[in-house]
Structure formats: C-alpha cells, structure tokens
Short mmCIF file of C-alpha atoms in Angstrom, two decimals:
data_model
loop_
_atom_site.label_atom_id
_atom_site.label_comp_id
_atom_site.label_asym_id
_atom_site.label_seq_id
_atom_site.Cartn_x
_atom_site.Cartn_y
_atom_site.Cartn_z
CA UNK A 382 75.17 19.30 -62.50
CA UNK A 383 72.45 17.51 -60.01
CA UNK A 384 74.30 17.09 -57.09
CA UNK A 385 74.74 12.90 -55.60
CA UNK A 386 72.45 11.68 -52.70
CA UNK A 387 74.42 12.44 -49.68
CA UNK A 388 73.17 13.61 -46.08
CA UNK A 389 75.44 16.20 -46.15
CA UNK A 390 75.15 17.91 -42.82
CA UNK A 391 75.75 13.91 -41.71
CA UNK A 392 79.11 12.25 -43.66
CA UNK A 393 81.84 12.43 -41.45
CA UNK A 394 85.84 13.00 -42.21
CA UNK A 395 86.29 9.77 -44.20
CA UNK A 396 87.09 8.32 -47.57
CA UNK A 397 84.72 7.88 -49.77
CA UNK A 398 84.93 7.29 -53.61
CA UNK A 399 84.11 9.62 -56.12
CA UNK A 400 83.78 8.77 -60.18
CA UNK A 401 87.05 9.90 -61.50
CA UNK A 402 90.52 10.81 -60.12
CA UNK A 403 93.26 11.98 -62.28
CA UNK A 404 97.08 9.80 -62.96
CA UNK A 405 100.54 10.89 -64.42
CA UNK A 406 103.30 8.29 -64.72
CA UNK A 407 106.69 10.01 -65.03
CA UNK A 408 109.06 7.26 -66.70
CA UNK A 409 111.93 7.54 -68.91
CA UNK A 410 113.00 10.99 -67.54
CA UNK A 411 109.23 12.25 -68.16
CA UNK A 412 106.01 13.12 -67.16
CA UNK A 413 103.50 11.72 -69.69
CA UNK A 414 100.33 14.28 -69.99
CA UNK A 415 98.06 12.09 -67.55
CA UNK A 416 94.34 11.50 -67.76
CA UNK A 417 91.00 11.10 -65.94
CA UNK A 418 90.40 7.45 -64.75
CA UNK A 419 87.78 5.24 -63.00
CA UNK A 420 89.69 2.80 -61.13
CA UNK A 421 90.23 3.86 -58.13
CA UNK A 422 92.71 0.31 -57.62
CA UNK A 423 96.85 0.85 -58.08
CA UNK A 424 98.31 -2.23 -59.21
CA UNK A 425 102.45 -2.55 -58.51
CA UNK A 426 105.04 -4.93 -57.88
CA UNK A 427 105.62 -6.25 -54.96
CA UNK A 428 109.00 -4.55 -54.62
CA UNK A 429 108.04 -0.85 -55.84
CA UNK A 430 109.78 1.81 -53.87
CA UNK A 431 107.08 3.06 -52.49
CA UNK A 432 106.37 -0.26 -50.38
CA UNK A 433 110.23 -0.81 -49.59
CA UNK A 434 111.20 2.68 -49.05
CA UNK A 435 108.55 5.00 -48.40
CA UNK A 436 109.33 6.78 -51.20
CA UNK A 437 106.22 8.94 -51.10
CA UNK A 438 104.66 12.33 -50.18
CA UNK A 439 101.65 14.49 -50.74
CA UNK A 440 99.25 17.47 -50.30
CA UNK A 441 95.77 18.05 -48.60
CA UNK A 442 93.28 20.60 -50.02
CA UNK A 443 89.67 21.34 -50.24
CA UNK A 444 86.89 22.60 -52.78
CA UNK A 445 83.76 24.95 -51.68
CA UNK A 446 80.71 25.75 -53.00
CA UNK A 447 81.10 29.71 -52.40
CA UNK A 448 77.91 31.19 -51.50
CA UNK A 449 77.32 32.70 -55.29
CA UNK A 450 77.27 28.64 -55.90
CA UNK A 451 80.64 28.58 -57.77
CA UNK A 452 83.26 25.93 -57.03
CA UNK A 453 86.15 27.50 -55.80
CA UNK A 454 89.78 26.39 -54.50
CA UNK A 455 91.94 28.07 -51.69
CA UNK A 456 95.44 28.68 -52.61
CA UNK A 457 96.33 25.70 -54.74
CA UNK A 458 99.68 27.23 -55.96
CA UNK A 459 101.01 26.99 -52.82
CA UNK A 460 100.08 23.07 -52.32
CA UNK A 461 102.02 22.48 -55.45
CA UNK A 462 105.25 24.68 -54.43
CA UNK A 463 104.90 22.49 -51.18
CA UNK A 464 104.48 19.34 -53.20
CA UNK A 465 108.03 20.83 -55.26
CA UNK A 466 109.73 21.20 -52.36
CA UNK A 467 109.12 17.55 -50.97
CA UNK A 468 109.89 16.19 -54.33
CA UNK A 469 112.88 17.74 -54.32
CA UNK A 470 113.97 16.73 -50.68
CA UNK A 471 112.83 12.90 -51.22
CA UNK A 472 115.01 12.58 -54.70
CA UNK A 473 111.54 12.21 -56.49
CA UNK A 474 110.78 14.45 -60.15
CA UNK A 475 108.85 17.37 -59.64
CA UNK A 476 105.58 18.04 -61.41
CA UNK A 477 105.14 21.34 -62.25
CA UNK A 478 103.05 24.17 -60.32
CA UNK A 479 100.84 24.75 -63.61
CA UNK A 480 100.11 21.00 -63.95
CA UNK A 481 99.56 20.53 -60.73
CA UNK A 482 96.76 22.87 -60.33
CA UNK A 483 95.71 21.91 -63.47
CA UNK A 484 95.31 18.39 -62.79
CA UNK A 485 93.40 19.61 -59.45
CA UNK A 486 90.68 21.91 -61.20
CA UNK A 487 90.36 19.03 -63.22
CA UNK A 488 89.96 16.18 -60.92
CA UNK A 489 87.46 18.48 -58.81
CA UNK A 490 85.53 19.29 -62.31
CA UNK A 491 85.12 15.87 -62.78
CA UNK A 492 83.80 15.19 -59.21
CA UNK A 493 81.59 18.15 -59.03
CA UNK A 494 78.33 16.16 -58.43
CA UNK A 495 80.31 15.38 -54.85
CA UNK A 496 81.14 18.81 -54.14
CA UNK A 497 78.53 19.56 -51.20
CA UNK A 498 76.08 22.50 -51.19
CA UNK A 499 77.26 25.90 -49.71
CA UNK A 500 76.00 26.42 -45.60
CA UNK A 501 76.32 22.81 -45.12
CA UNK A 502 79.17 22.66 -43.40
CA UNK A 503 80.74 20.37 -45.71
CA UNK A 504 83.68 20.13 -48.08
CA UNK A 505 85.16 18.20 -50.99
CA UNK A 506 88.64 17.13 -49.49
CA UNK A 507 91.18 16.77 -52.37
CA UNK A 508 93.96 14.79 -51.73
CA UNK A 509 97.39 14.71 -54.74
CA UNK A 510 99.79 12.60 -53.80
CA UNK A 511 103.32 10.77 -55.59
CA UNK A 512 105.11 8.09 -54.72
CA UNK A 513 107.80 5.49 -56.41
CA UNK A 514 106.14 2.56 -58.08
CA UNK A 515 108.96 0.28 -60.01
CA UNK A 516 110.79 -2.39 -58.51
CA UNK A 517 113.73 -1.05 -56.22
CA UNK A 518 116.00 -4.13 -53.84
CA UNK A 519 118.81 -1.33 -53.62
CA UNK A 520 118.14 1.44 -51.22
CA UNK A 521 117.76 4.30 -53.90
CA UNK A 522 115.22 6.04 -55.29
CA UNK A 523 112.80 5.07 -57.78
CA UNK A 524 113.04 5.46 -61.30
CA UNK A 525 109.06 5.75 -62.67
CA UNK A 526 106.90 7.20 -60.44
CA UNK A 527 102.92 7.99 -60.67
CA UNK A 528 101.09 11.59 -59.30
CA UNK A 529 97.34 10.97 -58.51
CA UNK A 530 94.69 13.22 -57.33
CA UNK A 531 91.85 12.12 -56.01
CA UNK A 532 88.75 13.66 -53.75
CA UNK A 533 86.55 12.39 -51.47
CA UNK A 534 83.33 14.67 -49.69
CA UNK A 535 83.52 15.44 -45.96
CA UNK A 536 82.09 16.86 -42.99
CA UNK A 537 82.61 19.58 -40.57
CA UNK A 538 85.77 18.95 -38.74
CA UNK A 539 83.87 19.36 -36.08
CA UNK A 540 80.22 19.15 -35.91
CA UNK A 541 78.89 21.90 -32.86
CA UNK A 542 81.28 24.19 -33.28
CA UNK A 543 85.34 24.00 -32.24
CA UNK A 544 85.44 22.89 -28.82
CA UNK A 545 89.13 23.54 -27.09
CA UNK A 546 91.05 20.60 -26.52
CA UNK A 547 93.23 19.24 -24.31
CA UNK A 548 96.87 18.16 -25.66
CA UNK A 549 99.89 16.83 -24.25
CA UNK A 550 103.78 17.13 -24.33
CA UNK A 551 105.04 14.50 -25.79
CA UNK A 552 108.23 12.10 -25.00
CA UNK A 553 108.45 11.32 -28.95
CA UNK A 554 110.01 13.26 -30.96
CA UNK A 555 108.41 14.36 -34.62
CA UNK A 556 111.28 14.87 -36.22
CA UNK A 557 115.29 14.65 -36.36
CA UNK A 558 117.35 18.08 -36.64
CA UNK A 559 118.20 18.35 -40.03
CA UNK A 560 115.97 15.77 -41.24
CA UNK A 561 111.93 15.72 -42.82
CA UNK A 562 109.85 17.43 -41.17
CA UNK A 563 109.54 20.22 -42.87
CA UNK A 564 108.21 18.08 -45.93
CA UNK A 565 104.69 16.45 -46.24
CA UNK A 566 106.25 12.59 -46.83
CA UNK A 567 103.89 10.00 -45.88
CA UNK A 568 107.28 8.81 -43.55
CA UNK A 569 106.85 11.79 -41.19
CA UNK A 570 102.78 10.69 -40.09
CA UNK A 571 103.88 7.02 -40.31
CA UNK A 572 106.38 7.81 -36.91
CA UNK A 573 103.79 10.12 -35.33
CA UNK A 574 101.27 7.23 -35.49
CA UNK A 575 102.53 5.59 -32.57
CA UNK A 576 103.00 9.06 -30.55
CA UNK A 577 99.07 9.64 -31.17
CA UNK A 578 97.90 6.50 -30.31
CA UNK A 579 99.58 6.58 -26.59
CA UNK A 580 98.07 10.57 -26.33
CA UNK A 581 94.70 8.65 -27.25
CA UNK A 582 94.71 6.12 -24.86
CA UNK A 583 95.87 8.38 -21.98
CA UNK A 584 92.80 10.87 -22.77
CA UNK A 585 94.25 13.22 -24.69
CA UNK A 586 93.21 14.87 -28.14
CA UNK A 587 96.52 15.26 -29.63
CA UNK A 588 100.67 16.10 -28.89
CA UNK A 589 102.86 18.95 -28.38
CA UNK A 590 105.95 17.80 -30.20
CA UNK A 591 109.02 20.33 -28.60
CA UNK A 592 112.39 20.55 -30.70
CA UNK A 593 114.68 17.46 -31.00
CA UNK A 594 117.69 19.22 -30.38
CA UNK A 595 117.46 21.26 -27.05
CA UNK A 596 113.40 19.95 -25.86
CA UNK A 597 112.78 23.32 -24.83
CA UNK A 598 110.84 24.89 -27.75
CA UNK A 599 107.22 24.11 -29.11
CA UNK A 600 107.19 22.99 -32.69
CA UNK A 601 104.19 21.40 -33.78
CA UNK A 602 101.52 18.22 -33.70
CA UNK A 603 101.76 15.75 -35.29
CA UNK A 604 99.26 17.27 -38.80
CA UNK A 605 99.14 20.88 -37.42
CA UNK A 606 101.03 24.01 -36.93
CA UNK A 607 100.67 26.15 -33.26
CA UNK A 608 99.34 29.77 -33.08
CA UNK A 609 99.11 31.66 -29.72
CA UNK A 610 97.84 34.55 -28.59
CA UNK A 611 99.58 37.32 -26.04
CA UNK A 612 97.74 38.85 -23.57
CA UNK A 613 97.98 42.63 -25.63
CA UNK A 614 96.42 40.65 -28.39
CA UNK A 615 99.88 39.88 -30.45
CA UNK A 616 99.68 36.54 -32.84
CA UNK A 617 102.68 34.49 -32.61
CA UNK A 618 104.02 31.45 -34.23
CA UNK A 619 106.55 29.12 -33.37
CA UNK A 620 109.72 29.39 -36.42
CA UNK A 621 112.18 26.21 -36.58
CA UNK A 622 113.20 24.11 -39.77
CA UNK A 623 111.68 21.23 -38.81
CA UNK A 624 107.96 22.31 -38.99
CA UNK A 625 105.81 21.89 -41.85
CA UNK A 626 105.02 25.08 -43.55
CA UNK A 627 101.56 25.20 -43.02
CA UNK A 628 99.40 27.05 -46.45
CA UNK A 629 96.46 27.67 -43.06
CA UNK A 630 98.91 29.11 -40.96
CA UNK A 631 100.79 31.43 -43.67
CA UNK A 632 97.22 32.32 -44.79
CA UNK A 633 96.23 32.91 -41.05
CA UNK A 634 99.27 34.99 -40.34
CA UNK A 635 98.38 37.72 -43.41
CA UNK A 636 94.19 38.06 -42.53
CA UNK A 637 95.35 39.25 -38.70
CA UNK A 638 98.16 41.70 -40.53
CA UNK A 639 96.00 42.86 -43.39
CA UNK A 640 92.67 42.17 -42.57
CA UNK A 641 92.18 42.91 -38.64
CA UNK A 642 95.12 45.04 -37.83
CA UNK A 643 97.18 42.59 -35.61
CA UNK A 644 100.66 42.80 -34.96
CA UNK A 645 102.20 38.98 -35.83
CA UNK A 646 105.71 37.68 -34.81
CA UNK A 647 107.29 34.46 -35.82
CA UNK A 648 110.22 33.35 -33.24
CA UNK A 649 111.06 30.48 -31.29
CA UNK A 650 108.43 30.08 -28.81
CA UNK A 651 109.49 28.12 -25.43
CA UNK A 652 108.16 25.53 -23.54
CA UNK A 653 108.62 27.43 -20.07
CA UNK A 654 106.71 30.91 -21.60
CA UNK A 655 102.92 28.86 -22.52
CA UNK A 656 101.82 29.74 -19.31
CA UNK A 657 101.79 33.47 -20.78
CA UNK A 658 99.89 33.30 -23.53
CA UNK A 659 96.51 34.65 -23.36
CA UNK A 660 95.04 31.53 -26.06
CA UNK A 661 96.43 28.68 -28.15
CA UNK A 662 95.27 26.63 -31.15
CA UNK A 663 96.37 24.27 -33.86
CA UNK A 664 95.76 25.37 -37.53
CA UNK A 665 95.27 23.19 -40.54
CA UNK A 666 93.38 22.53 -43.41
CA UNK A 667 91.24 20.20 -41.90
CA UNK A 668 89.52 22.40 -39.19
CA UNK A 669 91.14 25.74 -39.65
CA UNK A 670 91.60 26.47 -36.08
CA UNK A 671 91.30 24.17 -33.29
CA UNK A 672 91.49 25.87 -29.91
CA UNK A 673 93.40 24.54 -27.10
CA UNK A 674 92.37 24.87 -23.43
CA UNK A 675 94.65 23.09 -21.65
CA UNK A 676 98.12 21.74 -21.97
CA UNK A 677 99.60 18.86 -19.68
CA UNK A 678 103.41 18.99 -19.64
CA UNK A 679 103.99 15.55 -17.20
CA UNK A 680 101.38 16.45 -14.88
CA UNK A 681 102.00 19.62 -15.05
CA UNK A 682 98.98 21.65 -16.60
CA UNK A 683 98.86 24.76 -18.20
CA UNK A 684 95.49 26.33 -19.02
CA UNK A 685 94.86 29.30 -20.98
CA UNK A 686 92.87 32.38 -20.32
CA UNK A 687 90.61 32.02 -23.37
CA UNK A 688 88.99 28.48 -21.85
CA UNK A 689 87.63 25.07 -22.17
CA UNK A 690 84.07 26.52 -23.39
CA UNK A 691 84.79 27.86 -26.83
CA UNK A 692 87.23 29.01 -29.34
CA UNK A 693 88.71 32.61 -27.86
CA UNK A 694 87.55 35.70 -29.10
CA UNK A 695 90.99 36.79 -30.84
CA UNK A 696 90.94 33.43 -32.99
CA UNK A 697 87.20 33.28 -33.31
CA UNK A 698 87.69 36.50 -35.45
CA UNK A 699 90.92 34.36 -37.48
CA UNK A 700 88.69 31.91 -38.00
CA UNK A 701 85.59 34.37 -39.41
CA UNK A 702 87.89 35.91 -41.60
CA UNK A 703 89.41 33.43 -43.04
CA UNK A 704 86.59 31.02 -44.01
CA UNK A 705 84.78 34.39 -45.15
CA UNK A 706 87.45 34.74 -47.03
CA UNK A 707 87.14 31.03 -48.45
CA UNK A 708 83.39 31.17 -48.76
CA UNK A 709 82.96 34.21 -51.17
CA UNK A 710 81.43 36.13 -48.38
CA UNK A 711 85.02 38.45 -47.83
CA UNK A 712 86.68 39.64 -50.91
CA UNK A 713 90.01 37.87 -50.91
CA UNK A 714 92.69 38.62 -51.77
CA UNK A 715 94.47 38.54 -55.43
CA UNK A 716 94.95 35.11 -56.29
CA UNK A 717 93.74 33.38 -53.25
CA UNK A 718 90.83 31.77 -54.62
CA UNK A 719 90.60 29.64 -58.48
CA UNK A 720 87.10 29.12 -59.61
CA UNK A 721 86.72 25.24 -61.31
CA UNK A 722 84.69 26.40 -64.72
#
C-alpha cells in the first residue's frame, strides 16, 4: 500500500487521525463482534458513566515497519492481559485477549498507509481504550460499555537522541495504598495532571512519586516505571502494588537476563540509597528509556555517575537490544513480535 504524505522524520508525539478505527459495544451482558468505522466522533448522553464516574481505562502500543518492511507489533498479549486486569478492578466486562489483539492487527491493517517507513524514527502509536457510555445518576458502574482502538503516527520521543533529565520528588502522591495504581484507568493520569504541571513550571521534566504509606520508597512517575543501575553493573527495579506493571520494563528486565548476561533484582528501592546507584531512567512505551541525570529531593540533589550528556552505557545497551529486538534487526524472542498480514 503507497504510504500517506507525511514528513516523517518531522510529526511530533500528537494525535492525528487516521481512516478507520475499530468499535465493540458490550450491552445486554455481551460483546457484539465490532467493526471498522470512519467516524472518528463518540456521541453519548450527557450522563454516561464515563463523564460522571470515570469509568474508563486503556492501553498504549505501537506498530513498526521492521527493517524486512513487514508491520510488526511488540507484545500485544500482554496489553490485553493488562487491559483484563483493569477491567476487572474498575467493575467493567472484560474483552477477551484473542479479540483484543485481534481487533488491534486489524485496526493497524486498516491504517497501514500511516504506518511510517522503517529508519525514520517514527511509529504508529495505537491506542485501545473502554469506558462506560449509558446513562448512570447512581454511583455504580455502567451497564453498556464501548472498546475502541484507534492509531495515530508519531515521532521520535525524542528527536537527537535521549538526553538525561532532570526530575523531582514530589509532595503529591500517585496513588492511595490499596487503591489504582496498579491499573491503567484514565482516573490515575487525571490526579497526576496537576503534580506535572507544578514539576513543569518549577523547571523540571517530570516526578518521582515515593510510596503513600511510609514516603520513603521510589515508586514511579507519573506514565513510567524506574530502572537503576548499581555500580557492579546490577539492574534493579523498584516492586510495590501500587505501580503500573510496565510491558517496557518486564520486557527490559528479560533482554539484560537473557540477552546481555545481567544479574536483575526487583525489591523495594529507598529514597535515602539513590545516591548509590551508578545510573537511573524511566521506561515506557513511549521512549523506551529515558535517562535521568539528576534528581532534586527539596533542594537536595542527587546526580548520577552516568551524567547529564547522554544515556549511560549500561542502558544504552537496554535500549540497543531492545529496539533491535523490536525492529527485526535481533531475533526475538518466541512470541514477542505479531506480524499484521
């Protein structure tokens, strides 16, 4: 398929819209078997549950043009057992794990005149997402709800290469012990919103959000999950409830076992033991890695060995791997990648 006029190595990380996106409306106790549309408008009542209650929650995802020109997806299964498990925690019906990535390959089949061109950098961002749309007065869930997918082409996350950044410990909390935030609902990013603003207008890139219960451990920002380094080269992540499980992260976590022969631990990382670590960087779908140079904790600033220059060496070979791994250009392994035919 002839590919749409876009300056690819130019369109930033926005929305833009694409010809079709795919819609399932579960009502009566069921999923109907959904269907490729053209409107890209959602007409609801004025009351639906989603605008009352927040009653909604969703995934983030992207399609590549490997570099043997097929399309290819990284790890949908996973987005739709995430997608389960937020369903399940927000009263909401699930949609099932084959549908799910069925209605993906689909939705990016449809848009493949958007996918960009392999080496430029670019990516087709594919966002599913649920949410209650009948009329609900009553605090309770929703009884009809619709799952969409839709995509949208972006750039680089970062255009230049990954340059560290500086973050902040934050007064805000992300989430309450025992509560959401180890589910993507739109209600988690809605509180952070405020939390990223004020980082923003004091000069900072982002937050370090520490544990609601004790404030002494390092969970996560406010879209990303931490990874440090130690100075003998171990990989550590931070393990709580309350943080997202991140498909980058989990993904991260096997290439440095499997792939580069790195120990990895998972434990409760303090506040007080940053100043240890030998680097430190957010991971996501979005940018894979981001580095981090420098932490402020009230003044207080902690800056890692690895720099404000570049991305450290220890993550710069994460990072290699991984998108290798992504781009066709590292075998992966079994069942990591789904070709759209």
């Amino acid at each position: 398929m002839e590919k749409k006029n876009i300056d690819w190595q130019n369109i930033g990380f926005g929305y833009m819209k694409t010809d079709k996106r795919f819609v399932s409306t579960y009502k009566d106790g069921a999923w109907d078997e959904g269907a490729l549309i053209e409107d890209d408008m959602i007409t609801m009542s004025e009351c639906a549950g989603v605008l009352q209650y927040a009653q909604t929650i969703f995934e983030g995802l992207k399609a590549y043009t490997a570099e043997n020109g097929k399309i290819v997806l990284f790890r949908p299964n996973l987005n739709a057992q995430r997608l389960i498990s937020s369903a399940e925690r927000m009263e909401m019906p699930v949609y099932p794990e084959d549908k799910f990535v069925d209605a993906v390959l689909k939705t990016v089949k449809a848009n493949e005149a958007y996918v960009p061109p392999y080496g430029s950098g670019a990516t087709l961002y594919i966002r599913p997402y649920m949410f209650g749309i009948n009329p609900v007065i009553g605090v309770k869930p929703a009884s009809e709800y619709q799952f969409r997918v839709f995509t949208t082409p972006v750039g680089p996350y970062f255009k230049g290469g990954a340059k560290p950044i500086t973050i902040k410990v934050s007064d805000f909390d992300r989430a309450a012990p025992h509560g959401t935030g180890n589910i993507k609902a739109g209600l988690n990013y809605a509180m952070s919103l405020h939390a990223i603003v004020t980082a923003h207008e004091e000069g900072y890139d982002e937050n370090l959000y520490l544990d609601p219960a004790s404030r002494t451990k390092v969970e996560e920002t406010g879209g990303a999950n931490f990874l440090f380094i130690t100075k003998d080269g171990k990989v550590v992540t931070p393990k709580s409830d309350s943080i997202l499980p991140s498909i980058t992260r989990r993904s991260l976590i096997y290439v440095a076992k499997e792939y580069l022969g790195l120990e990895t631990e998972e434990r409760e990382v303090y506040l007080d033991e940053l100043k240890d670590f030998a680097e430190c960087g957010l991971c996501g779908t979005a940018a894979v890695i981001s580095p981090v140079g420098k932490i402020v904790d009230h003044g207080k600033e902690i800056c890692f060995p690895s720099g404000m220059e570049k991305m450290g060496a220890t993550f710069q070979k994460l990072y290699d791997t991984l998108t290798g791994i992504q781009m066709g250009r590292i075998e992966a392994p079994e069942g990591w990648i789904y070709t759209v035919e």
